[in-house]
CSV table of C-alpha atoms and ligand atoms in Angstrom, one decimal:
chain,number,residue,atom,x,y,z
A,2,MET,CA,30.7,-4.0,12.6
A,3,ARG,CA,33.5,-3.9,9.2
A,4,VAL,CA,32.1,-4.6,6.4
A,5,THR,CA,33.2,-3.9,2.5
A,6,ALA,CA,32.2,-1.3,0.2
A,7,ALA,CA,32.8,-1.1,-3.5
A,8,SER,CA,34.5,2.1,-4.4
A,9,SER,CA,34.4,3.3,-7.9
A,10,ALA,CA,38.5,2.0,-7.8
A,11,SER,CA,38.2,-0.7,-5.2
A,12,ALA,CA,36.5,-2.6,-3.1
A,13,SER,CA,37.8,-1.8,1.1
A,14,ILE,CA,36.8,-2.7,4.5
A,15,LEU,CA,34.6,-0.1,6.2
A,16,ASP,CA,34.8,0.0,9.8
A,17,VAL,CA,31.5,1.3,10.4
A,18,ALA,CA,31.1,1.9,14.6
A,19,SER,CA,34.4,4.1,13.2
A,20,VAL,CA,32.5,6.7,10.4
A,21,LEU,CA,30.1,6.6,13.2
A,22,GLU,CA,32.3,8.2,15.7
A,23,ALA,CA,33.7,10.5,13.1
A,24,ASP,CA,30.4,11.7,11.9
A,25,ARG,CA,29.1,12.0,15.8
A,26,GLU,CA,32.6,14.1,17.1
A,27,HIS,CA,32.8,16.6,13.8
A,28,LEU,CA,30.8,16.5,11.1
A,29,ILE,CA,27.3,19.1,11.2
A,30,HIS,CA,24.8,17.9,9.5
A,31,PRO,CA,21.6,20.0,7.3
A,32,LEU,CA,18.8,21.0,10.0
A,33,ALA,CA,20.8,19.0,12.6
A,34,HIS,CA,19.7,17.8,16.5
A,35,PRO,CA,21.2,15.4,18.0
A,36,SER,CA,17.8,13.8,18.5
A,37,ASP,CA,17.4,13.5,15.2
A,38,HIS,CA,20.7,11.7,14.9
A,39,ALA,CA,21.1,8.9,17.3
A,40,ARG,CA,20.7,6.0,14.4
A,41,PRO,CA,22.2,7.7,11.5
A,42,LEU,CA,21.7,5.1,8.3
A,43,VAL,CA,25.5,4.9,7.4
A,44,VAL,CA,24.4,4.7,3.4
A,45,VAL,CA,26.8,2.9,1.6
A,46,ARG,CA,25.6,2.1,-1.8
A,47,GLY,CA,22.7,2.7,-4.5
A,48,GLU,CA,21.5,0.8,-7.8
A,49,GLY,CA,18.9,1.5,-9.6
A,50,ALA,CA,16.0,3.2,-7.2
A,51,GLU,CA,17.8,1.5,-4.6
A,52,ILE,CA,20.1,2.4,-2.0
A,53,VAL,CA,21.7,0.2,0.7
A,54,ASP,CA,23.3,0.2,4.0
A,55,ALA,CA,26.6,-0.8,5.8
A,56,ASP,CA,24.9,-3.6,6.8
A,57,GLY,CA,24.0,-5.2,3.3
A,58,LYS,CA,19.9,-4.2,3.7
A,59,ARG,CA,18.6,-2.1,0.9
A,60,TYR,CA,15.9,0.3,1.1
A,61,PHE,CA,13.6,2.1,-1.6
A,62,ASP,CA,14.8,5.3,-2.2
A,63,ALA,CA,11.6,6.8,-1.6
A,64,LEU,CA,12.0,10.2,-2.3
A,65,SER,CA,15.1,9.9,-5.1
A,66,GLY,CA,17.8,11.2,-2.4
A,67,LEU,CA,16.3,14.4,-1.8
A,68,TRP,CA,14.5,14.4,-5.3
A,69,ASN,CA,16.9,14.6,-6.7
A,70,VAL,CA,18.4,10.7,-8.2
A,71,ASN,CA,16.2,11.2,-11.2
A,72,VAL,CA,17.7,8.6,-13.2
A,73,GLY,CA,18.5,5.8,-9.9
A,74,HIS,CA,21.8,5.1,-8.4
A,75,GLY,CA,24.5,3.7,-10.3
A,76,ARG,CA,24.8,5.1,-13.4
A,77,ALA,CA,28.7,4.3,-14.6
A,78,GLU,CA,28.4,6.0,-17.2
A,79,LEU,CA,27.7,9.1,-15.9
A,80,GLY,CA,30.8,8.5,-13.2
A,81,GLN,CA,32.8,7.9,-16.1
A,82,VAL,CA,31.6,11.4,-18.2
A,83,ALA,CA,33.1,12.8,-14.7
A,84,ALA,CA,36.2,11.3,-15.0
A,85,GLU,CA,37.2,12.0,-18.1
A,86,GLN,CA,36.2,16.1,-18.2
A,87,MET,CA,38.3,15.6,-14.8
A,88,ALA,CA,41.3,14.0,-16.6
A,89,THR,CA,41.0,16.3,-19.3
A,90,LEU,CA,40.9,19.5,-17.3
A,91,ALA,CA,40.5,20.4,-13.4
A,92,PHE,CA,39.2,23.5,-13.8
A,93,ASN,CA,39.1,26.7,-15.9
A,94,ASN,CA,38.0,29.9,-15.3
A,95,ASN,CA,34.6,30.3,-17.1
A,96,TYR,CA,34.0,34.0,-16.1
A,97,VAL,CA,33.9,36.5,-18.9
A,98,GLY,CA,36.2,36.0,-22.1
A,99,PHE,CA,36.4,32.1,-21.1
A,100,VAL,CA,34.6,29.1,-21.7
A,101,ASN,CA,34.2,25.7,-21.9
A,102,VAL,CA,32.7,23.1,-24.0
A,103,PRO,CA,30.5,21.3,-21.6
A,104,SER,CA,29.3,24.6,-20.2
A,105,ALA,CA,28.9,26.3,-23.4
A,106,ARG,CA,26.5,22.7,-25.3
A,107,LEU,CA,24.7,22.1,-21.5
A,108,ALA,CA,23.7,26.1,-22.0
A,109,GLU,CA,22.4,25.2,-25.3
A,110,LYS,CA,20.7,22.1,-24.7
A,111,LEU,CA,18.6,23.2,-22.0
A,112,THR,CA,17.5,26.0,-23.6
A,113,GLN,CA,16.2,23.5,-26.4
A,114,LEU,CA,13.7,21.6,-24.1
A,115,ALA,CA,12.8,24.4,-21.8
A,116,TYR,CA,10.0,26.9,-22.4
A,117,PRO,CA,10.9,28.4,-25.4
A,118,ASN,CA,10.8,32.2,-24.2
A,119,LEU,CA,13.9,31.2,-22.4
A,120,ASN,CA,17.4,31.3,-24.4
A,121,ALA,CA,20.1,31.7,-21.7
A,122,VAL,CA,21.6,30.0,-18.9
A,123,TYR,CA,23.4,31.2,-15.7
A,124,PHE,CA,25.8,28.2,-14.2
A,125,THR,CA,25.0,27.3,-10.4
A,126,THR,CA,26.1,25.1,-7.5
A,127,GLY,CA,22.9,24.2,-6.1
A,128,GLY,CA,19.0,25.5,-6.0
A,129,ALA,CA,19.1,28.2,-3.0
A,130,GLU,CA,22.5,30.2,-4.7
A,131,SER,CA,20.2,29.7,-8.8
A,132,ASN,CA,17.1,31.8,-5.9
A,133,GLU,CA,19.9,33.9,-5.2
A,134,SER,CA,21.0,34.7,-8.8
A,135,ALA,CA,17.3,35.3,-9.7
A,136,PHE,CA,17.5,37.8,-7.3
A,137,LYS,CA,20.5,39.9,-8.4
A,138,ILE,CA,19.1,39.4,-12.6
A,139,ALA,CA,15.6,40.1,-11.4
A,140,ARG,CA,16.5,43.4,-9.5
A,141,TYR,CA,19.5,43.9,-12.4
A,142,TYR,CA,17.1,43.9,-15.0
A,143,TRP,CA,15.2,46.6,-13.5
A,144,LYS,CA,17.6,49.0,-12.7
A,145,LEU,CA,18.6,48.4,-16.1
A,146,GLN,CA,14.7,49.1,-17.2
A,147,GLY,CA,15.1,52.4,-15.7
A,148,LYS,CA,13.3,51.3,-12.7
A,149,PRO,CA,15.6,51.3,-9.7
A,150,ASN,CA,12.4,50.3,-6.9
A,151,LYS,CA,11.0,47.2,-8.2
A,152,VAL,CA,13.7,45.4,-5.4
A,153,LYS,CA,10.9,43.6,-3.7
A,154,PHE,CA,10.1,39.4,-3.9
A,155,ILE,CA,7.1,38.1,-3.2
A,156,SER,CA,6.8,34.5,-2.4
A,157,ARG,CA,4.3,32.0,-1.1
A,158,ARG,CA,3.2,30.4,2.0
A,159,PHE,CA,4.8,27.0,2.4
A,160,GLY,CA,7.1,27.7,-0.1
A,161,TYR,CA,10.4,26.3,-0.1
A,162,HIS,CA,13.0,28.4,-2.1
A,163,GLY,CA,17.0,26.9,-0.4
A,164,VAL,CA,18.4,28.4,2.7
A,165,THR,CA,21.1,31.2,2.5
A,166,MET,CA,19.9,34.5,3.8
A,167,ALA,CA,17.9,35.8,0.7
A,168,ALA,CA,17.0,32.4,0.0
A,169,ALA,CA,15.9,31.6,3.3
A,170,SER,CA,13.7,35.0,3.4
A,171,ALA,CA,11.9,33.9,0.6
A,172,THR,CA,11.0,30.9,1.7
A,173,GLY,CA,7.8,30.8,3.5
A,174,LEU,CA,8.4,28.2,6.2
A,175,PRO,CA,8.8,29.5,10.0
A,176,VAL,CA,10.8,27.2,10.6
A,177,TYR,CA,13.6,28.1,8.1
A,178,HIS,CA,13.4,31.5,9.7
A,179,ARG,CA,13.4,31.8,13.7
A,180,MET,CA,16.6,31.0,14.4
A,181,PHE,CA,18.0,33.0,11.5
A,182,ALA,CA,16.6,36.3,12.0
A,183,PRO,CA,16.5,39.7,11.1
A,184,LEU,CA,15.5,37.6,7.3
A,185,VAL,CA,17.0,39.9,4.4
A,186,PRO,CA,14.6,43.0,3.6
A,187,ASN,CA,11.8,43.1,0.8
A,188,PHE,CA,10.8,40.2,0.7
A,189,PHE,CA,6.9,39.4,1.0
A,190,GLN,CA,5.1,35.5,1.6
A,191,THR,CA,0.8,35.3,0.4
A,192,VAL,CA,-1.1,33.0,0.7
A,193,GLY,CA,-0.6,29.6,-1.4
A,194,PRO,CA,-2.4,27.0,-3.8
A,195,TYR,CA,-3.6,24.7,-0.2
A,196,ARG,CA,-6.4,23.5,-0.6
A,197,PHE,CA,-6.5,21.1,1.6
A,198,ARG,CA,-5.3,23.2,4.6
A,199,CYS,CA,-6.4,26.7,3.5
A,200,GLU,CA,-5.9,29.6,5.8
A,201,LEU,CA,-6.6,32.7,5.3
A,202,GLU,CA,-4.9,36.1,8.1
A,203,GLY,CA,-7.2,36.8,10.8
A,204,GLU,CA,-7.6,39.2,13.1
A,205,ASP,CA,-6.2,36.9,15.6
A,206,GLY,CA,-4.3,34.5,13.2
A,207,PRO,CA,-5.2,32.1,10.8
A,208,ARG,CA,-8.8,31.6,9.8
A,209,PRO,CA,-10.3,28.9,7.4
A,210,CYS,CA,-11.7,29.6,4.2
A,211,THR,CA,-15.3,29.3,3.3
A,212,SER,CA,-14.7,27.2,0.5
A,213,PRO,CA,-11.4,26.2,-0.2
A,214,ALA,CA,-11.4,24.8,-3.6
A,215,GLU,CA,-12.6,27.4,-4.8
A,216,HIS,CA,-10.8,30.2,-3.3
A,217,ASP,CA,-8.8,32.5,-6.0
A,218,TYR,CA,-5.9,31.9,-4.0
A,219,ALA,CA,-3.7,33.8,-7.5
A,220,ALA,CA,-5.8,36.8,-5.7
A,221,GLU,CA,-4.5,36.8,-2.5
A,222,LEU,CA,-1.7,37.1,-4.5
A,223,GLU,CA,-2.5,40.0,-6.3
A,224,GLN,CA,-3.8,41.6,-3.3
A,225,MET,CA,-0.4,41.6,-1.5
A,226,VAL,CA,1.6,42.8,-5.0
A,227,LEU,CA,-1.4,45.8,-4.9
A,228,GLU,CA,-0.3,46.4,-1.3
A,229,GLN,CA,3.0,46.6,-1.3
A,230,ASP,CA,3.0,48.3,-4.7
A,231,PRO,CA,3.5,47.5,-8.1
A,232,ASP,CA,6.6,49.5,-9.1
A,233,THR,CA,8.4,48.2,-6.5
A,234,VAL,CA,7.8,44.6,-6.5
A,235,ALA,CA,10.6,43.3,-8.9
A,236,ALA,CA,9.7,40.1,-9.4
A,237,ILE,CA,7.0,36.9,-8.1
A,238,LEU,CA,8.9,33.7,-7.1
A,239,ALA,CA,7.1,30.4,-6.8
A,240,GLU,CA,7.3,26.5,-7.0
A,241,PRO,CA,4.7,24.9,-9.9
A,242,VAL,CA,4.6,22.4,-7.2
A,243,GLN,CA,4.8,23.2,-4.1
A,244,GLY,CA,7.9,20.6,-3.1
A,245,ALA,CA,9.3,20.2,0.8
A,246,GLY,CA,6.0,22.3,1.8
A,247,GLY,CA,4.2,19.1,1.5
A,248,VAL,CA,4.0,18.4,-2.3
A,249,ILE,CA,0.8,21.3,-2.9
A,250,VAL,CA,-0.1,20.9,-6.1
A,251,PRO,CA,-2.2,24.1,-7.3
A,252,PRO,CA,-5.4,24.4,-9.2
A,253,ASP,CA,-5.2,24.6,-12.6
A,254,ASP,CA,-6.0,28.3,-13.3
A,255,TYR,CA,-3.6,28.8,-10.9
A,256,TRP,CA,-0.4,29.6,-13.3
A,257,PRO,CA,-2.2,31.0,-16.0
A,258,LYS,CA,-3.8,33.1,-13.5
A,259,LEU,CA,0.0,34.3,-12.2
A,260,ARG,CA,1.2,34.7,-15.7
A,261,GLN,CA,-1.5,37.6,-16.0
A,262,ILE,CA,-1.4,39.1,-13.2
A,263,ALA,CA,3.2,39.5,-13.8
A,264,ASP,CA,1.9,40.9,-16.3
A,265,ARG,CA,-0.4,43.5,-15.8
A,266,HIS,CA,1.6,44.6,-13.4
A,267,ASN,CA,5.1,45.0,-15.1
A,268,LEU,CA,6.3,42.2,-12.8
A,269,LEU,CA,9.2,39.5,-13.8
A,270,LEU,CA,7.8,35.7,-13.3
A,271,ILE,CA,10.2,32.9,-11.5
A,272,ALA,CA,9.6,29.6,-11.6
A,273,ASP,CA,11.7,27.8,-8.9
A,274,GLU,CA,11.9,24.0,-11.2
A,275,VAL,CA,15.1,22.9,-8.8
A,276,ILE,CA,12.5,20.1,-7.7
A,277,THR,CA,10.0,20.2,-10.5
A,278,GLY,CA,12.4,20.2,-13.5
A,279,PHE,CA,13.7,17.1,-15.6
A,280,GLY,CA,10.6,15.2,-16.1
A,281,ARG,CA,9.8,15.1,-12.1
A,282,THR,CA,6.0,16.0,-13.2
A,283,GLY,CA,5.7,14.2,-16.5
A,284,ARG,CA,7.3,17.3,-18.4
A,285,TRP,CA,10.6,18.0,-18.7
A,286,PHE,CA,9.3,21.3,-17.3
A,287,ALA,CA,6.5,21.6,-15.2
A,288,LEU,CA,4.4,24.5,-16.3
A,289,GLY,CA,4.0,23.3,-19.5
A,290,HIS,CA,1.2,21.5,-18.1
A,291,TRP,CA,-0.8,24.4,-18.0
A,292,ASN,CA,1.0,26.4,-20.8
A,293,VAL,CA,2.6,28.9,-19.1
A,294,GLN,CA,5.7,31.1,-20.1
A,295,PRO,CA,8.1,32.3,-16.5
A,296,ASP,CA,10.1,34.9,-17.5
A,297,MET,CA,13.1,33.0,-15.2
A,298,VAL,CA,13.3,29.6,-14.2
A,299,SER,CA,15.8,27.8,-11.2
A,300,PHE,CA,16.4,24.7,-11.8
A,301,ALA,CA,19.1,22.5,-10.3
A,302,LYS,CA,18.5,18.9,-8.8
A,303,GLY,CA,17.6,16.8,-11.9
A,304,VAL,CA,19.9,18.1,-13.9
A,305,THR,CA,22.6,15.9,-13.2
A,306,SER,CA,20.7,14.1,-11.4
A,307,ALA,CA,22.5,14.8,-8.3
A,308,TYR,CA,26.0,12.8,-9.8
A,309,LEU,CA,27.7,16.6,-8.7
A,310,PRO,CA,26.3,19.3,-7.4
A,311,LEU,CA,24.7,22.1,-10.3
A,312,GLY,CA,22.5,24.5,-10.6
A,313,GLY,CA,21.1,27.6,-12.0
A,314,VAL,CA,19.0,30.0,-13.8
A,315,MET,CA,17.3,29.9,-17.6
A,316,ILE,CA,16.1,33.2,-18.5
A,317,SER,CA,14.4,34.9,-21.4
A,318,ARG,CA,15.5,36.1,-24.5
A,319,GLN,CA,14.3,39.8,-23.6
A,320,ILE,CA,16.7,39.3,-20.1
A,321,GLN,CA,19.3,38.1,-22.5
A,322,ASP,CA,18.8,40.9,-24.3
A,323,ALA,CA,19.1,43.5,-22.0
A,324,ILE,CA,22.1,41.8,-20.3
A,325,ASN,CA,23.5,41.8,-23.1
A,326,SER,CA,23.0,45.7,-24.4
A,327,ALA,CA,24.0,46.8,-20.6
A,328,PRO,CA,26.6,50.2,-20.5
A,329,ALA,CA,30.2,49.4,-19.4
A,330,ASP,CA,29.8,50.0,-16.1
A,331,MET,CA,26.3,48.7,-15.5
A,332,LYS,CA,28.1,45.3,-16.3
A,333,PHE,CA,26.7,42.1,-14.8
A,334,THR,CA,28.7,42.4,-12.0
A,335,HIS,CA,27.3,38.6,-10.2
A,336,ALA,CA,29.3,35.6,-10.3
A,337,ALA,CA,30.3,32.6,-8.6
A,338,THR,CA,34.3,30.3,-9.2
A,339,TYR,CA,32.6,27.2,-10.1
A,340,SER,CA,29.9,28.8,-12.5
A,341,GLY,CA,30.3,26.3,-15.5
A,342,HIS,CA,32.4,24.1,-13.9
A,343,ALA,CA,33.5,21.9,-16.8
A,344,ALA,CA,32.7,18.2,-15.2
A,345,CYS,CA,29.5,19.5,-13.4
A,346,CYS,CA,28.3,20.4,-17.0
A,347,ALA,CA,29.4,17.6,-18.7
A,348,VAL,CA,27.6,15.4,-15.9
A,349,GLY,CA,25.2,17.4,-16.7
A,350,LEU,CA,24.3,16.5,-20.4
A,351,ALA,CA,25.1,13.1,-20.3
A,352,ASN,CA,21.9,12.4,-17.4
A,353,ILE,CA,19.8,14.4,-20.4
A,354,GLY,CA,21.0,12.4,-22.6
A,355,ILE,CA,19.6,9.7,-19.8
A,356,ILE,CA,16.3,10.7,-19.7
A,357,GLU,CA,15.6,11.5,-23.4
A,358,ARG,CA,17.3,7.7,-24.6
A,359,GLU,CA,15.3,6.4,-22.2
A,360,GLY,CA,12.4,8.1,-21.9
A,361,LEU,CA,12.3,9.0,-18.4
A,362,VAL,CA,9.7,12.3,-19.1
A,363,ASP,CA,7.1,9.6,-20.1
A,364,ARG,CA,7.4,7.2,-18.0
A,365,ALA,CA,6.6,9.7,-14.9
A,366,ALA,CA,3.9,10.6,-17.1
A,367,GLN,CA,2.6,7.3,-17.4
A,368,LEU,CA,3.2,6.0,-13.7
A,369,GLY,CA,2.2,9.2,-11.7
A,370,PRO,CA,-1.5,8.1,-12.3
A,371,VAL,CA,-0.4,4.7,-11.5
A,372,LEU,CA,0.5,5.8,-7.9
A,373,LEU,CA,-1.4,8.6,-7.8
A,374,GLN,CA,-4.7,5.9,-7.5
A,375,ARG,CA,-2.9,3.4,-5.6
A,376,LEU,CA,-2.3,5.7,-2.7
A,377,GLU,CA,-5.7,7.0,-3.3
A,378,GLY,CA,-6.2,3.8,-2.0
A,379,LEU,CA,-5.1,4.9,1.9
A,380,ARG,CA,-8.0,6.8,2.3
A,381,SER,CA,-9.7,4.6,3.8
A,382,SER,CA,-7.8,5.3,7.0
A,383,PRO,CA,-9.5,8.2,9.2
A,384,ARG,CA,-6.0,9.2,9.5
A,385,VAL,CA,-5.7,10.3,5.8
A,386,GLY,CA,-6.6,13.1,5.0
A,387,ASN,CA,-5.4,14.4,1.5
A,388,VAL,CA,-3.8,12.1,-1.0
A,389,ARG,CA,-2.1,14.8,-4.0
A,390,GLY,CA,0.5,14.2,-6.7
A,391,LEU,CA,1.9,15.2,-9.9
A,392,GLY,CA,3.7,13.2,-12.2
A,393,LEU,CA,6.5,10.9,-9.6
A,394,MET,CA,5.8,13.6,-6.9
A,395,ALA,CA,2.8,12.5,-4.6
A,396,ALA,CA,2.2,13.2,-0.6
A,397,VAL,CA,-0.4,11.5,1.5
A,398,GLU,CA,-1.1,13.9,4.8
A,399,LEU,CA,-2.0,12.6,7.6
A,400,VAL,CA,-4.7,14.1,10.5
A,401,ASP,CA,-5.8,13.7,13.5
A,402,PRO,CA,-9.7,13.1,12.9
A,403,GLU,CA,-10.7,13.9,16.3
A,404,ALA,CA,-9.4,17.2,16.6
A,405,GLY,CA,-10.0,20.7,14.9
A,406,GLY,CA,-8.8,23.6,13.9
A,407,SER,CA,-4.7,24.1,13.3
A,408,ALA,CA,-4.3,20.7,15.8
A,409,TYR,CA,-6.1,18.8,13.0
A,410,TYR,CA,-2.7,18.7,11.0
A,411,ASP,CA,-0.9,20.1,13.7
A,412,ASN,CA,-1.5,16.4,16.0
A,413,ALA,CA,-0.4,13.8,13.3
A,414,ALA,CA,3.4,15.1,13.5
A,415,PRO,CA,4.2,12.8,15.7
A,416,LEU,CA,1.9,9.9,13.9
A,417,ALA,CA,3.9,11.1,10.6
A,418,VAL,CA,7.6,10.0,12.3
A,419,ARG,CA,6.2,6.8,13.3
A,420,VAL,CA,5.5,6.5,10.0
A,421,ILE,CA,8.6,7.3,8.6
A,422,GLN,CA,10.6,5.1,11.2
A,423,ASP,CA,8.1,1.8,10.4
A,424,CYS,CA,8.8,2.4,6.4
A,425,THR,CA,12.7,2.7,6.9
A,426,GLN,CA,12.5,-0.6,8.9
A,427,ARG,CA,10.8,-2.4,6.4
A,428,GLY,CA,13.0,-0.9,3.9
A,429,VAL,CA,10.9,2.1,2.3
A,430,ILE,CA,12.4,5.3,2.8
A,431,PRO,CA,9.8,8.1,1.9
A,432,ARG,CA,10.6,11.8,4.3
A,433,ARG,CA,8.2,13.4,6.4
A,434,ILE,CA,7.4,17.1,6.5
A,435,ASN,CA,5.5,17.7,9.8
A,436,ASN,CA,2.5,15.7,9.3
A,437,THR,CA,3.2,15.3,5.8
A,438,ILE,CA,5.0,12.0,3.8
A,439,CYS,CA,6.4,13.1,0.5
A,440,MET,CA,7.1,10.9,-2.1
A,441,ALA,CA,9.1,11.8,-5.2
A,442,PRO,CA,10.8,7.6,-6.6
A,443,PRO,CA,13.6,7.8,-9.3
A,444,LEU,CA,11.8,8.2,-12.9
A,445,ILE,CA,13.1,4.8,-13.4
A,446,SER,CA,11.3,2.5,-10.5
A,447,THR,CA,9.5,0.0,-11.7
A,448,GLU,CA,5.7,-0.5,-11.2
A,449,ALA,CA,6.2,-3.4,-8.7
A,450,GLN,CA,8.6,-0.9,-7.0
A,451,LEU,CA,5.9,1.9,-6.3
A,452,ALA,CA,2.9,-0.4,-5.9
A,453,ARG,CA,5.5,-1.9,-2.9
A,454,LEU,CA,6.1,1.7,-1.5
A,455,VAL,CA,2.5,2.4,-1.4
A,456,ASP,CA,1.6,-1.0,0.6
A,457,VAL,CA,4.4,-0.5,3.0
A,458,LEU,CA,3.1,2.8,3.7
A,459,GLY,CA,-0.7,1.9,4.2
A,460,GLU,CA,0.7,-1.2,6.6
A,461,SER,CA,3.5,1.6,8.5
A,462,ILE,CA,-0.4,3.8,8.5
A,463,SER,CA,-1.9,1.4,10.9
A,464,VAL,CA,0.6,0.5,12.8
A,465,ALA,CA,1.6,3.6,14.2
A,466,SER,CA,-1.5,4.4,14.4
A,467,ALA,CA,-2.6,1.2,16.1
A,468,SER,CA,0.6,2.0,18.4
A,469,LEU,CA,-0.1,5.8,19.0
A,470,SER,CA,-4.3,5.5,19.7
B,510,PLP,C1,12.4,24.2,-5.1
B,510,PLP,C2,13.1,24.4,-4.6
B,510,PLP,N1,14.1,25.5,-4.5
B,510,PLP,C3,15.4,25.7,-3.7
B,510,PLP,C4,16.2,24.4,-3.1
B,510,PLP,C5,17.5,24.5,-2.6
B,510,PLP,O1,18.6,24.5,-3.2
B,510,PLP,P1,19.9,23.8,-2.7
B,510,PLP,O2,19.5,22.8,-1.2
B,510,PLP,O3,20.5,22.9,-3.5
B,510,PLP,O4,20.4,24.6,-2.3
B,510,PLP,C6,15.4,23.5,-2.8
B,510,PLP,C7,15.5,22.8,-1.9
B,510,PLP,O5,15.3,21.7,-2.2
B,510,PLP,C8,13.6,23.4,-3.7
B,510,PLP,O6,13.4,22.3,-3.3
């Protein structure tokens, strides 16, 4: 099939069959398995909250790509900013001794938007690299403080922090470990605040907690800090709302308790806001929901709404002061060629300008409860075990009402596969994580688009349930 695909410069004829052949023969995709890639969607265009395939069929982009296209597709303004910056300066060495204008301006802007205690930014090109940098900054900081034994990191099960080697070692999803072991030492995971599926370590494997709603998940984390010896722990790393683990929203007292635990045991608190940053939860950064200030924030995705790759770590003034006053033989020898890339930073600035101008953070705060309330209506299906969300991040967890134990959740994974297939056919693309359907629509989505998302999801759950029974 030959179809017309728009490019920024000109319309060109797209030979879909040859694209698919090139893909099949030469491209290795993230999370690759041929059985999942038998009929890939050839995505050629995006407009607002929709993407368009090579046949011209439109789909509601219910996960904003990969939780990142916050301002929606088709923002020619961002393309222009990138083009102008690229035409002005291809690249500069942004290592110590040099600086480009957009990286300085974006660093300044980010520290105005983030928690008041954060004052400086180290730029990366994505989420995993941001977390790698945060780990190194934490160890570096403790070495400067004369505490070189503080090297361990505590994160949570169902946490996702990227899949480079150390980030994968912090990620609490075994599927990302199995074929790549051994992992990096000194990374430990404890129970996270997953109230719907609260499973604790038992002598013979996981056992359900007796009262998941009241369980003290922060105390579990503190227990692990104590077991590991706080003098050897550098930091706690956690997502404010666990995203790729299945949109797990913590109880309101959880993050204030994490802050207290970090302070009590002299640990750094790192918030991984790669998904939750830049308005996703209805705040610029999500710990604002609970009045907590972390020592570092990892960010990526929404900083450019995915128009170019960019990420980074924001650090407290205290850590910045440590870097600035280090002796020359202990200088901060962390680096990456593209740290502070001018075009990426220029797009980041322009993207933040759009979020501000269009009031998209408030919009997410207003639309989030509307989406959640509609999703609540899906609970009438016995296959819907849980509905949860914060801002424009939401999930519907499917279950097998006839199964007990872990099978209650795990048996519903094939159902979730069918639900996604059916949604896609109907022109809506959410994302499946095991038995959970995750949604993170663009912050510019209309109420009508969100209503349709929920209607389609409900229909797909009915159809898929019927096909399996
Ligand atoms: C919370 C979180 N941290 C880190 C990452 C890794 O980001 P990247 O894929 O850009 O390395 C992700 C990716 O989804 C994420 O959701």
